[in-house]
PDB file of C-alpha atoms in Angstrom:
ATOM      1  CA  MET U   1       4.328  21.423 -12.177  1.00  0.00           C
ATOM      2  CA  ALA U   2       5.090  18.454 -10.088  1.00  0.00           C
ATOM      3  CA  ASP U   3       5.523  15.224 -11.530  1.00  0.00           C
ATOM      4  CA  LYS U   4       2.237  12.839 -10.563  1.00  0.00           C
ATOM      5  CA  SER U   5       4.586  10.120  -9.218  1.00  0.00           C
ATOM      6  CA  GLU U   6       6.273  12.616  -6.803  1.00  0.00           C
ATOM      7  CA  ASP U   7       2.601  13.571  -5.987  1.00  0.00           C
ATOM      8  CA  ARG U   8       1.917  10.111  -5.025  1.00  0.00           C
ATOM      9  CA  LYS U   9       4.857   9.911  -2.506  1.00  0.00           C
ATOM     10  CA  THR U  10       4.446  10.600   1.106  1.00  0.00           C
ATOM     11  CA  GLU U  11       6.079  13.161   3.313  1.00  0.00           C
ATOM     12  CA  GLN U  12       8.537  10.698   4.153  1.00  0.00           C
ATOM     13  CA  GLY U  13       9.454   9.671   0.529  1.00  0.00           C
ATOM     14  CA  GLU U  14       7.573   6.305   1.096  1.00  0.00           C
ATOM     15  CA  GLU U  15       5.924   4.522  -1.674  1.00  0.00           C
ATOM     16  CA  SER U  16       2.002   5.513  -2.480  1.00  0.00           C
ATOM     17  CA  LEU U  17      -0.456   3.047  -2.359  1.00  0.00           C
ATOM     18  CA  GLU U  18      -0.653   2.786  -6.063  1.00  0.00           C
ATOM     19  CA  GLU U  19       3.250   1.835  -5.964  1.00  0.00           C
ATOM     20  CA  MET U  20       2.818  -0.563  -3.476  1.00  0.00           C
ATOM     21  CA  PHE U  21      -0.299  -2.363  -5.125  1.00  0.00           C
ATOM     22  CA  ALA U  22       1.952  -2.518  -8.440  1.00  0.00           C
ATOM     23  CA  ALA U  23       4.795  -3.848  -6.735  1.00  0.00           C
ATOM     24  CA  LEU U  24       2.414  -6.421  -5.219  1.00  0.00           C
ATOM     25  CA  ASP U  25       1.105  -7.315  -8.568  1.00  0.00           C
ATOM     26  CA  GLY U  26       4.497  -8.026  -9.624  1.00  0.00           C
ATOM     27  CA  LEU U  27       5.387 -10.261  -6.752  1.00  0.00           C
ATOM     28  CA  VAL U  28       2.408 -12.574  -7.525  1.00  0.00           C
ATOM     29  CA  ALA U  29       3.425 -12.776 -11.309  1.00  0.00           C
ATOM     30  CA  ARG U  30       6.777 -13.915 -10.225  1.00  0.00           C
ATOM     31  CA  MET U  31       5.532 -16.325  -7.736  1.00  0.00           C
ATOM     32  CA  GLU U  32       2.989 -17.601 -10.283  1.00  0.00           C
ATOM     33  CA  SER U  33       6.190 -18.279 -12.984  1.00  0.00           C
ATOM     34  CA  THR U  34       7.206 -21.812 -13.147  1.00  0.00           C
ATOM     35  CA  ASP U  35      10.818 -21.214 -12.953  1.00  0.00           C
ATOM     36  CA  VAL U  36      10.672 -19.819  -9.353  1.00  0.00           C
ATOM     37  CA  THR U  37      11.985 -21.912  -6.649  1.00  0.00           C
ATOM     38  CA  LEU U  38       9.881 -23.103  -3.611  1.00  0.00           C
ATOM     39  CA  GLU U  39      12.310 -21.304  -1.276  1.00  0.00           C
ATOM     40  CA  ASP U  40      12.328 -18.177  -3.554  1.00  0.00           C
ATOM     41  CA  SER U  41       8.434 -18.352  -3.514  1.00  0.00           C
ATOM     42  CA  PHE U  42       8.827 -18.190   0.311  1.00  0.00           C
ATOM     43  CA  THR U  43      10.727 -15.090   0.141  1.00  0.00           C
ATOM     44  CA  LEU U  44       8.496 -13.245  -2.220  1.00  0.00           C
ATOM     45  CA  TYR U  45       5.550 -14.753  -0.120  1.00  0.00           C
ATOM     46  CA  ASN U  46       7.221 -13.023   3.040  1.00  0.00           C
ATOM     47  CA  GLN U  47       7.999  -9.996   1.173  1.00  0.00           C
ATOM     48  CA  GLY U  48       4.589  -9.584  -0.158  1.00  0.00           C
ATOM     49  CA  MET U  49       2.791 -10.090   3.051  1.00  0.00           C
ATOM     50  CA  GLU U  50       5.008  -6.822   4.710  1.00  0.00           C
ATOM     51  CA  MET U  51       3.991  -4.790   1.893  1.00  0.00           C
ATOM     52  CA  LEU U  52       0.459  -5.947   2.428  1.00  0.00           C
ATOM     53  CA  ARG U  53       0.609  -5.191   6.061  1.00  0.00           C
ATOM     54  CA  ARG U  54       2.204  -1.300   5.318  1.00  0.00           C
ATOM     55  CA  CYS U  55      -0.648  -0.971   2.640  1.00  0.00           C
ATOM     56  CA  ASN U  56      -3.211  -1.973   5.272  1.00  0.00           C
ATOM     57  CA  GLU U  57      -1.593   0.673   8.036  1.00  0.00           C
ATOM     58  CA  LYS U  58      -1.965   3.375   5.248  1.00  0.00           C
ATOM     59  CA  ILE U  59      -5.297   2.787   4.484  1.00  0.00           C
ATOM     60  CA  ASP U  60      -6.407   2.977   8.059  1.00  0.00           C
ATOM     61  CA  ALA U  61      -4.404   6.059   8.291  1.00  0.00           C
ATOM     62  CA  VAL U  62      -6.555   7.354   5.486  1.00  0.00           C
ATOM     63  CA  GLU U  63      -9.715   6.327   6.747  1.00  0.00           C
ATOM     64  CA  LYS U  64      -8.925   8.430  10.150  1.00  0.00           C
ATOM     65  CA  LYS U  65      -8.003  11.423   7.816  1.00  0.00           C
ATOM     66  CA  VAL U  66     -11.288  10.973   6.283  1.00  0.00           C
ATOM     67  CA  MET U  67     -13.576  11.008   9.210  1.00  0.00           C
ATOM     68  CA  VAL U  68     -14.595  14.603  10.181  1.00  0.00           C
ATOM     69  CA  LEU U  69     -16.247  16.133  13.155  1.00  0.00           C
ATOM     70  CA  ASP U  70     -19.745  17.774  12.411  1.00  0.00           C
ATOM     71  CA  ALA U  71     -20.926  20.723  14.325  1.00  0.00           C
ATOM     72  CA  GLN U  72     -22.093  18.747  17.572  1.00  0.00           C
ATOM     73  CA  GLY U  73     -19.089  16.808  17.877  1.00  0.00           C
ATOM     74  CA  GLN U  74     -20.122  13.652  16.167  1.00  0.00           C
ATOM     75  CA  GLU U  75     -18.187  11.808  13.694  1.00  0.00           C
ATOM     76  CA  GLN U  76     -19.182  11.485  10.289  1.00  0.00           C
ATOM     77  CA  GLU U  77     -17.723   9.856   7.264  1.00  0.00           C
ATOM     78  CA  PHE U  78     -16.375  12.502   4.700  1.00  0.00           C
TER      79      PHE U  78
END
């Protein structure tokens, strides 16, 4: 039986949404830390924004897969 973390990996071996959300939570926690410099905060912010962009792309792709065509060729949400 496959490991659940392996099940969440995409076919290309990219991180799953769950893993990316966890990483974003970690970035936010690090940014909230009082011992992070302003420069490091900007770096973390940029990393988080890039990760958020990738999350949005994955969500958009999932939404497109969920749309199905009914018998008359009309789109319906699944």
